[in-house]
Coordinates of C-alpha atoms and ligand atoms in Angstrom, one line a residue:
M6 CA -0.1 0.1 -0.1
S7 CA 1.3 3.4 -0.9
L8 CA 1.8 6.3 1.4
I9 CA -1.0 8.2 0.1
E10 CA -3.4 5.2 0.1
Q11 CA -2.4 4.2 3.7
T12 CA -2.9 7.7 5.1
E13 CA -6.2 8.2 3.2
E14 CA -7.6 5.1 4.5
E15 CA -6.7 6.4 8.0
G16 CA -8.4 9.6 8.5
T17 CA -10.1 12.7 6.9
F18 CA -7.0 15.0 7.8
R19 CA -6.3 15.6 4.2
D20 CA -9.7 17.1 3.9
N21 CA -9.2 19.6 6.5
L22 CA -6.7 22.3 7.5
S23 CA -5.8 22.1 11.2
T24 CA -5.3 25.9 11.2
I25 CA -8.7 26.6 9.9
H26 CA -12.0 25.9 11.7
K27 CA -14.9 24.2 9.8
D28 CA -16.7 27.7 9.7
G29 CA -13.7 28.8 7.7
S30 CA -12.2 31.0 10.7
R31 CA -8.7 30.9 11.7
N32 CA -7.4 28.4 14.4
W33 CA -4.7 30.1 15.8
I34 CA -1.6 27.8 16.9
Y35 CA -0.1 28.2 20.0
V36 CA 3.4 26.6 19.3
Q37 CA 5.3 25.0 22.0
K38 CA 8.8 26.1 21.9
P39 CA 11.0 23.5 20.5
A40 CA 14.2 22.4 22.0
G41 CA 16.9 19.6 21.2
H42 CA 19.5 18.5 18.8
Y43 CA 18.0 19.4 15.6
Y44 CA 16.7 23.0 16.9
N45 CA 20.3 23.7 18.1
R46 CA 21.5 22.8 14.6
R47 CA 18.9 24.8 13.0
T48 CA 19.5 27.9 15.1
A49 CA 23.4 27.7 14.2
V50 CA 22.5 27.5 10.6
S51 CA 19.8 30.5 10.8
I52 CA 22.5 32.6 12.8
V53 CA 24.9 32.2 9.7
L54 CA 22.1 32.7 7.2
L55 CA 20.8 36.1 9.0
I56 CA 24.3 37.4 9.3
F57 CA 24.6 37.1 5.7
L58 CA 21.2 38.3 4.8
F59 CA 21.5 41.5 6.9
L60 CA 25.1 42.2 6.1
S61 CA 25.6 41.4 2.5
P62 CA 24.2 44.5 1.0
F63 CA 26.2 46.8 3.4
V64 CA 29.7 44.7 2.8
R65 CA 32.0 46.5 0.3
V66 CA 35.1 44.6 -1.3
G67 CA 37.7 47.2 -2.8
G68 CA 35.0 49.8 -2.7
H69 CA 32.4 47.8 -4.6
P70 CA 29.3 46.1 -3.4
F71 CA 29.4 42.4 -2.2
M72 CA 25.8 42.0 -3.2
L73 CA 23.4 44.1 -5.4
L74 CA 20.3 43.0 -7.1
N75 CA 19.3 46.2 -8.7
I76 CA 16.5 45.3 -11.1
I77 CA 15.4 48.7 -11.6
E78 CA 19.0 49.7 -13.2
R79 CA 19.8 46.1 -14.3
K80 CA 23.1 46.2 -12.4
F81 CA 24.0 42.9 -10.6
V82 CA 26.7 41.9 -8.2
L83 CA 26.8 38.3 -6.9
F84 CA 29.7 37.7 -4.5
S85 CA 31.6 40.8 -5.7
I86 CA 31.1 39.8 -9.3
P87 CA 29.5 42.0 -11.5
F88 CA 26.8 41.0 -14.1
W89 CA 25.8 43.0 -16.8
P90 CA 22.3 42.9 -18.9
Q91 CA 24.6 41.4 -21.4
D92 CA 25.1 38.5 -19.0
F93 CA 21.6 37.8 -18.6
Y94 CA 22.0 34.3 -20.3
L95 CA 24.3 33.4 -17.4
V96 CA 21.7 34.5 -14.9
V97 CA 19.2 32.6 -16.3
L98 CA 21.3 29.5 -16.5
L99 CA 22.5 30.0 -12.8
V100 CA 18.7 30.2 -11.7
L101 CA 17.9 27.0 -13.7
T102 CA 20.7 25.3 -12.0
V103 CA 19.6 26.5 -8.6
L104 CA 16.0 25.2 -9.5
V105 CA 17.3 21.8 -10.6
S106 CA 19.4 21.3 -7.4
F107 CA 16.2 22.1 -5.3
V108 CA 14.6 19.6 -7.4
L109 CA 17.3 17.0 -6.7
F110 CA 17.6 17.8 -3.1
T111 CA 13.9 17.7 -2.5
A112 CA 13.7 14.2 -4.2
I113 CA 16.2 12.9 -1.9
F114 CA 15.8 14.8 1.1
G115 CA 12.3 16.1 1.1
R116 CA 11.5 20.0 1.7
I117 CA 15.0 20.4 3.3
W118 CA 14.8 24.2 1.9
C119 CA 11.4 25.0 3.9
G120 CA 12.3 23.9 7.3
W121 CA 16.2 25.0 7.1
L122 CA 17.0 27.6 4.7
C123 CA 13.7 29.6 3.8
P124 CA 13.7 33.2 5.0
Q125 CA 10.0 32.9 6.0
T126 CA 10.9 30.1 8.4
I127 CA 14.0 31.6 9.5
F128 CA 12.5 34.9 10.3
L129 CA 9.4 33.4 12.0
E130 CA 11.0 30.6 13.8
M131 CA 14.2 32.2 14.8
L132 CA 13.3 35.9 15.2
F133 CA 9.5 36.8 15.7
R134 CA 8.7 33.4 17.5
K135 CA 11.6 33.8 19.8
I136 CA 10.6 37.3 20.7
E137 CA 7.0 36.4 21.3
Y138 CA 8.3 33.6 23.9
A139 CA 10.5 36.1 25.3
I140 CA 7.7 38.7 26.0
E141 CA 4.6 36.5 26.3
G142 CA 6.1 33.3 27.6
S143 CA 5.4 29.7 26.7
A144 CA 2.5 28.6 24.3
V145 CA 0.3 28.0 27.3
K146 CA 1.0 31.5 28.7
Q147 CA 0.2 33.1 25.2
K148 CA -3.0 31.1 25.2
I149 CA -3.8 32.3 28.5
L150 CA -2.9 36.0 27.9
D151 CA -5.2 36.0 24.5
A152 CA -8.0 34.7 26.5
T153 CA -7.6 37.3 29.3
A154 CA -9.6 40.6 29.3
F155 CA -7.5 43.5 28.5
N156 CA -5.8 44.8 31.3
R157 CA -2.4 46.5 32.0
E158 CA -0.3 43.7 31.9
K159 CA -1.7 42.5 28.5
F160 CA -1.7 46.0 27.2
I161 CA 2.2 46.3 27.9
K162 CA 3.2 42.7 26.6
K163 CA 1.1 43.0 23.4
G164 CA 2.0 46.7 22.7
L165 CA 5.6 45.7 23.3
K166 CA 5.6 42.7 21.1
H167 CA 3.8 44.5 18.1
I168 CA 6.1 47.5 18.4
I169 CA 9.3 45.1 18.2
F170 CA 7.6 43.3 15.5
F171 CA 7.0 46.3 13.3
G172 CA 10.4 47.7 14.0
L173 CA 12.0 44.2 12.9
S174 CA 9.7 44.4 9.9
F175 CA 10.9 47.9 8.9
I176 CA 14.7 46.6 9.3
I177 CA 13.8 43.6 7.0
A178 CA 12.2 45.9 4.3
N179 CA 15.2 48.2 4.5
T180 CA 17.5 45.3 4.1
F181 CA 15.8 43.9 1.1
L182 CA 15.7 47.6 -0.2
A183 CA 19.5 47.9 0.1
Y184 CA 19.8 44.8 -2.0
I185 CA 18.0 46.6 -4.7
I186 CA 19.3 50.0 -4.6
G187 CA 22.5 49.6 -2.8
S188 CA 23.6 50.5 0.9
D189 CA 25.0 53.9 -0.3
E190 CA 21.8 55.1 -1.6
L191 CA 19.8 53.5 1.1
I192 CA 21.9 55.6 3.7
T193 CA 21.5 58.8 1.5
I194 CA 17.8 58.3 1.7
I195 CA 17.9 57.7 5.4
T196 CA 20.3 60.7 6.1
D197 CA 18.5 62.9 3.8
P198 CA 15.4 65.1 5.0
I199 CA 12.3 63.0 5.0
S200 CA 10.5 65.6 2.6
K201 CA 13.2 64.5 -0.2
H202 CA 11.7 60.9 -0.1
I203 CA 8.3 61.0 0.7
G204 CA 7.3 58.4 -2.0
G205 CA 10.1 56.2 -1.0
L206 CA 9.2 56.4 2.6
V207 CA 5.4 55.6 2.0
T208 CA 6.8 52.4 -0.1
I209 CA 9.0 51.3 2.5
T210 CA 6.3 51.7 5.2
V211 CA 3.9 49.6 3.1
F212 CA 6.4 46.8 2.6
S213 CA 7.2 47.1 6.5
F214 CA 3.4 46.5 7.1
V215 CA 3.3 43.7 4.8
F216 CA 6.1 41.7 6.6
Y217 CA 4.5 42.6 9.7
A218 CA 1.4 41.3 8.7
V219 CA 2.9 38.1 7.6
F220 CA 5.1 37.4 10.7
A221 CA 2.6 38.8 13.4
R222 CA -0.6 37.2 11.8
F223 CA -0.6 35.4 8.6
R224 CA 2.5 33.1 9.7
E225 CA 2.2 29.5 8.9
Q226 CA -0.7 30.3 6.2
A227 CA 2.1 31.8 4.0
C228 CA 3.6 28.2 3.7
I229 CA 0.3 26.3 3.5
V230 CA -1.9 28.9 1.2
V231 CA 0.5 31.0 -0.7
C232 CA 3.8 29.5 -1.4
P233 CA 3.8 27.8 -4.4
Y234 CA 7.3 26.3 -3.9
G235 CA 5.9 24.1 -1.2
R236 CA 3.2 22.8 -3.3
Y237 CA 5.6 22.3 -6.2
M238 CA 8.3 20.6 -4.0
S239 CA 5.7 18.3 -2.4
S240 CA 4.9 16.9 -6.1
L241 CA 8.6 15.8 -6.2
V242 CA 8.1 13.9 -2.7
D243 CA 7.7 10.1 -3.0
D244 CA 7.5 7.0 -0.8
D245 CA 11.3 7.0 -1.1
T246 CA 12.1 10.3 -0.3
V247 CA 14.0 11.1 3.0
A248 CA 11.8 13.3 5.0
V249 CA 10.6 13.8 8.7
T250 CA 8.7 10.5 9.1
Y251 CA 7.0 8.8 11.9
D252 CA 8.0 5.0 12.2
F253 CA 4.7 3.4 12.5
T254 CA 6.0 0.1 12.5
R255 CA 7.5 0.8 15.9
G256 CA 5.0 3.3 17.3
E257 CA 1.7 1.6 16.8
P258 CA -0.6 0.8 18.5
R259 CA -0.1 4.1 20.0
K260 CA -1.5 4.5 23.5
K261 CA -1.3 6.5 26.5
P262 CA 0.5 4.8 29.4
S263 CA -2.2 3.1 31.8
K264 CA -2.3 2.1 35.3
E265 CA -1.6 -1.6 34.1
D266 CA 1.5 -0.2 32.4
K267 CA 2.7 1.4 35.6
L268 CA 2.1 -2.0 37.6
Q269 CA 3.8 -4.0 34.7
K270 CA 6.9 -1.4 35.3
Q271 CA 7.0 -2.1 38.9
G272 CA 7.6 -5.8 38.1
L273 CA 3.9 -7.0 38.6
A274 CA 2.6 -9.7 36.4
V275 CA -0.2 -7.7 34.9
Q276 CA -1.6 -8.4 31.6
T277 CA -1.8 -5.4 29.2
A278 CA -2.7 -5.0 25.4
P279 CA -0.1 -5.2 22.8
R280 CA 1.3 -1.4 22.2
G281 CA 3.8 0.4 20.3
D282 CA 6.4 3.0 21.3
C283 CA 4.3 6.0 20.9
I284 CA 2.6 7.2 24.2
D285 CA 0.1 9.4 22.4
C286 CA 1.4 12.4 24.3
H287 CA 0.9 14.9 21.4
Q288 CA 4.2 16.7 22.0
C289 CA 5.0 16.2 18.3
V290 CA 1.7 18.0 17.6
N291 CA 2.4 20.8 20.1
V292 CA 5.6 22.0 18.7
C293 CA 4.4 21.7 14.9
P294 CA 4.4 25.4 13.6
T295 CA 1.7 24.0 10.9
G296 CA -0.3 22.3 13.5
I297 CA -0.1 19.0 12.0
D298 CA 0.1 15.6 13.3
I299 CA 3.3 13.9 11.7
R300 CA 2.0 10.5 12.6
D301 CA -0.9 10.7 10.1
G302 CA 2.2 10.6 7.5
I303 CA 3.8 12.9 5.1
Q304 CA 1.6 15.8 4.3
L305 CA 1.7 19.2 2.3
E306 CA 1.8 21.2 5.6
C307 CA 5.0 19.7 6.7
V308 CA 7.9 22.0 6.3
N309 CA 10.3 19.7 7.6
C310 CA 11.4 21.8 10.6
T311 CA 12.2 18.7 12.7
A312 CA 10.6 20.1 15.7
C313 CA 8.7 16.9 16.2
I314 CA 12.1 15.1 16.0
D315 CA 13.2 16.8 19.0
A316 CA 10.0 16.7 21.1
C317 CA 9.7 13.0 20.3
D318 CA 13.1 12.2 21.2
T319 CA 13.0 14.1 24.5
I320 CA 9.9 11.9 25.3
M321 CA 11.5 8.6 24.4
T322 CA 14.4 9.4 26.7
K323 CA 11.9 10.0 29.4
V324 CA 10.2 6.9 29.0
N325 CA 13.4 4.8 28.5
K326 CA 12.9 4.0 24.7
P327 CA 15.3 4.5 21.9
K328 CA 15.2 7.9 20.1
G329 CA 14.2 8.2 16.3
L330 CA 10.4 7.3 16.7
I331 CA 10.2 10.3 14.4
R332 CA 13.1 10.8 12.4
Y333 CA 14.7 11.5 8.8
T334 CA 13.8 8.4 6.8
S335 CA 11.6 7.4 4.0
F336 CA 8.1 6.0 4.2
N337 CA 9.5 2.7 2.2
A338 CA 12.5 2.3 4.5
V339 CA 10.1 2.2 7.6
K340 CA 7.6 0.0 5.6
D341 CA 9.9 -2.5 4.7
G342 CA 12.7 -2.0 7.2
I343 CA 15.4 -1.5 4.7
R344 CA 17.8 1.3 3.5
H345 CA 16.7 4.3 1.4
K346 CA 16.5 3.3 -2.1
V347 CA 17.9 5.5 -4.9
K348 CA 15.4 5.9 -7.9
P349 CA 16.5 6.3 -11.6
R350 CA 14.9 9.7 -11.4
I351 CA 17.5 10.7 -9.0
Y352 CA 20.4 9.8 -11.1
A353 CA 18.4 11.6 -13.8
Y354 CA 18.2 14.9 -11.9
G355 CA 21.9 14.5 -11.0
I356 CA 23.1 14.3 -14.6
V357 CA 20.8 17.3 -15.5
L358 CA 22.3 19.1 -12.7
L359 CA 26.0 18.3 -13.6
I360 CA 25.5 19.2 -17.2
L361 CA 24.2 22.6 -16.1
L362 CA 26.9 23.1 -13.5
T363 CA 29.3 22.4 -16.2
T364 CA 27.8 24.7 -18.8
V365 CA 27.7 27.7 -16.2
S366 CA 31.1 27.2 -14.8
Y367 CA 32.6 27.0 -18.5
L368 CA 30.6 30.1 -19.6
F369 CA 31.4 31.7 -16.4
I370 CA 35.1 31.2 -16.7
T371 CA 35.4 32.2 -20.2
R372 CA 33.0 35.3 -20.0
P373 CA 35.0 38.2 -21.4
D374 CA 35.9 41.3 -19.3
L375 CA 35.3 43.3 -22.2
D376 CA 32.2 43.1 -24.3
I377 CA 32.8 44.6 -27.7
L378 CA 30.7 45.4 -30.6
I379 CA 32.2 46.9 -34.0
L380 CA 29.6 47.6 -36.7
R381 CA 30.1 49.5 -39.9
Q382 CA 28.0 52.7 -39.9
P383 CA 24.5 51.9 -40.9
G384 CA 23.5 53.6 -44.2
S385 CA 27.1 54.6 -44.9
M386 CA 28.9 53.9 -48.3
F387 CA 32.5 53.9 -48.9
Q388 CA 34.6 57.1 -49.5
K389 CA 37.3 57.3 -52.2
M390 CA 40.7 58.6 -50.9
G391 CA 42.8 59.7 -53.6
T392 CA 43.4 57.3 -56.7
D393 CA 43.8 53.9 -54.9
E394 CA 42.4 54.1 -51.4
Y395 CA 38.9 53.6 -49.9
A396 CA 37.4 54.3 -46.6
N397 CA 34.4 53.0 -44.3
F398 CA 33.1 54.5 -41.0
Y399 CA 32.6 52.2 -38.2
I400 CA 31.1 52.3 -34.9
F401 CA 32.7 50.9 -31.7
Q402 CA 31.0 49.9 -28.7
G403 CA 32.9 48.3 -25.4
I404 CA 31.5 47.3 -21.9
N405 CA 34.1 47.2 -19.4
K406 CA 32.5 44.6 -16.9
T407 CA 35.6 44.8 -14.5
Y408 CA 36.3 47.0 -11.6
K409 CA 39.5 48.4 -13.1
D410 CA 40.2 50.8 -16.0
L411 CA 41.1 49.1 -19.3
Q412 CA 43.6 50.3 -21.8
I413 CA 43.0 49.2 -25.2
E414 CA 43.8 49.9 -28.9
I415 CA 42.3 48.5 -31.9
Q416 CA 44.4 46.7 -34.5
L417 CA 43.7 45.4 -38.0
V418 CA 44.3 41.7 -38.1
S419 CA 43.1 41.2 -41.9
P420 CA 43.7 42.2 -44.4
K421 CA 47.3 43.1 -43.8
Q422 CA 47.6 46.5 -45.2
G423 CA 45.2 49.4 -44.0
K424 CA 44.9 52.1 -41.6
I425 CA 42.7 52.8 -38.7
T426 CA 41.9 56.6 -37.8
L427 CA 40.1 56.9 -34.3
L428 CA 37.6 59.9 -34.3
G429 CA 37.6 60.1 -30.4
S430 CA 39.6 58.8 -27.6
L431 CA 39.2 55.2 -27.0
S432 CA 41.4 54.5 -24.1
P433 CA 41.0 54.2 -21.2
I434 CA 37.5 52.4 -20.8
T435 CA 36.8 53.3 -17.2
N436 CA 35.6 50.5 -14.9
Q437 CA 31.9 49.5 -15.3
T438 CA 31.2 51.9 -18.0
T439 CA 30.2 51.8 -21.7
K440 CA 32.2 53.5 -24.3
E441 CA 31.0 54.3 -27.8
M442 CA 33.3 55.7 -30.5
R443 CA 33.8 56.0 -34.1
F444 CA 36.7 55.2 -36.4
I445 CA 37.6 55.1 -40.1
L446 CA 39.3 52.2 -41.8
T447 CA 41.1 53.0 -45.0
L448 CA 42.2 50.1 -47.3
P449 CA 44.3 50.2 -50.5
K450 CA 42.6 49.3 -53.5
N451 CA 44.6 46.0 -53.9
E452 CA 43.1 44.6 -50.5
L453 CA 39.6 44.7 -51.8
T454 CA 38.4 41.3 -52.9
S455 CA 34.8 42.2 -53.7
S456 CA 32.1 44.8 -53.2
Q457 CA 32.3 43.2 -49.4
T458 CA 35.7 42.4 -48.2
K459 CA 35.8 40.8 -44.8
V460 CA 37.9 42.7 -42.3
R461 CA 38.9 41.4 -38.8
F462 CA 40.1 43.7 -35.8
A463 CA 41.8 42.7 -32.7
L464 CA 41.3 44.6 -29.2
V465 CA 44.5 44.5 -27.5
S466 CA 45.1 45.4 -23.9
N467 CA 48.8 45.5 -22.6
G468 CA 50.0 43.7 -25.5
K469 CA 47.4 41.0 -24.8
I470 CA 44.5 40.1 -27.4
L471 CA 41.2 40.7 -25.5
K472 CA 38.9 39.6 -28.5
E473 CA 38.8 39.4 -32.3
V474 CA 36.0 40.9 -34.0
E475 CA 34.9 40.4 -37.6
S476 CA 33.1 43.0 -39.8
S477 CA 32.8 43.7 -43.6
F478 CA 34.2 46.7 -45.6
V479 CA 32.3 48.0 -48.5
G480 CA 33.9 49.0 -51.8
P481 CA 33.3 49.6 -55.3
E482 CA 31.8 46.6 -57.6
S483 CA 34.9 46.2 -59.5
P484 CA 37.8 47.6 -57.5
Ligands
SF4_21 S1 5.9 12.9 20.7 FE1 6.4 10.7 19.9 S2 5.4 9.7 21.8 FE2 4.4 11.6 21.7 S3 2.9 11.5 20.4 FE3 4.2 12.1 19.1 S4 5.2 10.4 18.5 FE4 4.1 9.7 20.0
SF4_22 S1 5.3 17.7 11.2 FE1 7.2 17.8 12.2 S2 8.6 18.6 10.8 FE2 6.8 18.7 9.8 S3 6.3 21.0 10.3 FE3 5.4 19.9 11.8 S4 7.0 19.8 13.5 FE4 8.0 20.5 11.4

């Protein structure tokens, strides 16, 4: 029996959302604070990611941004490497590679992104929820506080929490803005008089309210109802995917400890019904941020946060049973008591990822520092110079993608004889800029092969050929 058949047979939980009442109103989840081995690891990972996220747009390497995603001006810097709109093919390939790697890792390890790396989960679980525990106390205390009529204590706690939540949302919104417009621009906006940036302030306040609403109220609904990634990723999971899984072969039949169990523990010969290791304590449900019961099987709402693993391990330790009743494993591994199988589709995803990685690496390594275009001036004809020479006009366009100024010169590679006359200054092409210029190429009559002679230019910098460019030279029908 497959996982889906098995779970559908067992209950109606797939027809209902634990966070929505039957009448459609919200069932607010009071999540018990997780603690344990996995939670500590997730905290460590989150600290690294939060430091990276909040600091990256403000870090400068050699005076240049470390990360910039300026979609408005089409300027992109990833890990200090500048990308131009001309490199768009690389960005598309890079995004494709990241997507395929998500597909591969999800097919093998389930929704590891959702639980460990997604900004929504990290902000909610590691910042907002921790602030809530610090101000309002445990899940039980939060529930009591919500049920209490408004009094001084409630006013102070709720007020303080929401002020901090909004402040944090404002910081998050500004950080994302720094990624887009750059930290210098952001600091200028902050230090300028407010009257100069009313529009910007309104926009950032709106975004801050959106973040505030998501983290203060909407919470897990973003993963369950809105996030397309969660749904898409869930479709990649099958019975062999390693995910947070309840070991039903060991846990069932679940049963709360009874009087008979206690007597049996004391060494008395009391008959008890057969039972599994699950003591039906509901701790795995109490810590679940999406309010599900993992014992029902893998579910769309499960973000693989591992909180239920920690909760159950704590219980197992208390009742002197081995840890791992809920663990990272696959449904088939639990059902058949075997190691995880690697299916052919995993190899297929792996091969596609390898091809993409190789292609992206090759294109990235061979990406020229200078993008050059040489075109014959559109609409122009040849000029006869004296008795046996002809001239054509050309347009030169160069994009210096590096952070250093480039000294370059144009040389004629073929034909052998000919003269280049620049109509402006070519060098230097300053860093991160585009230069446009015109020049004249004069060829002697004997170098013309037809009315369209092929010509080849070399762009040379410090004696090194950066690129060769081909164009055509227009001459008379019979030179
Ligand atoms: S925490 Fe473990 S023992 Fe308790 S209900 Fe969940 S699976 Fe059963
Ligand atoms: S079932 Fe477990 S792993 Fe899944 S979201 Fe709930 S607590 Fe996290």
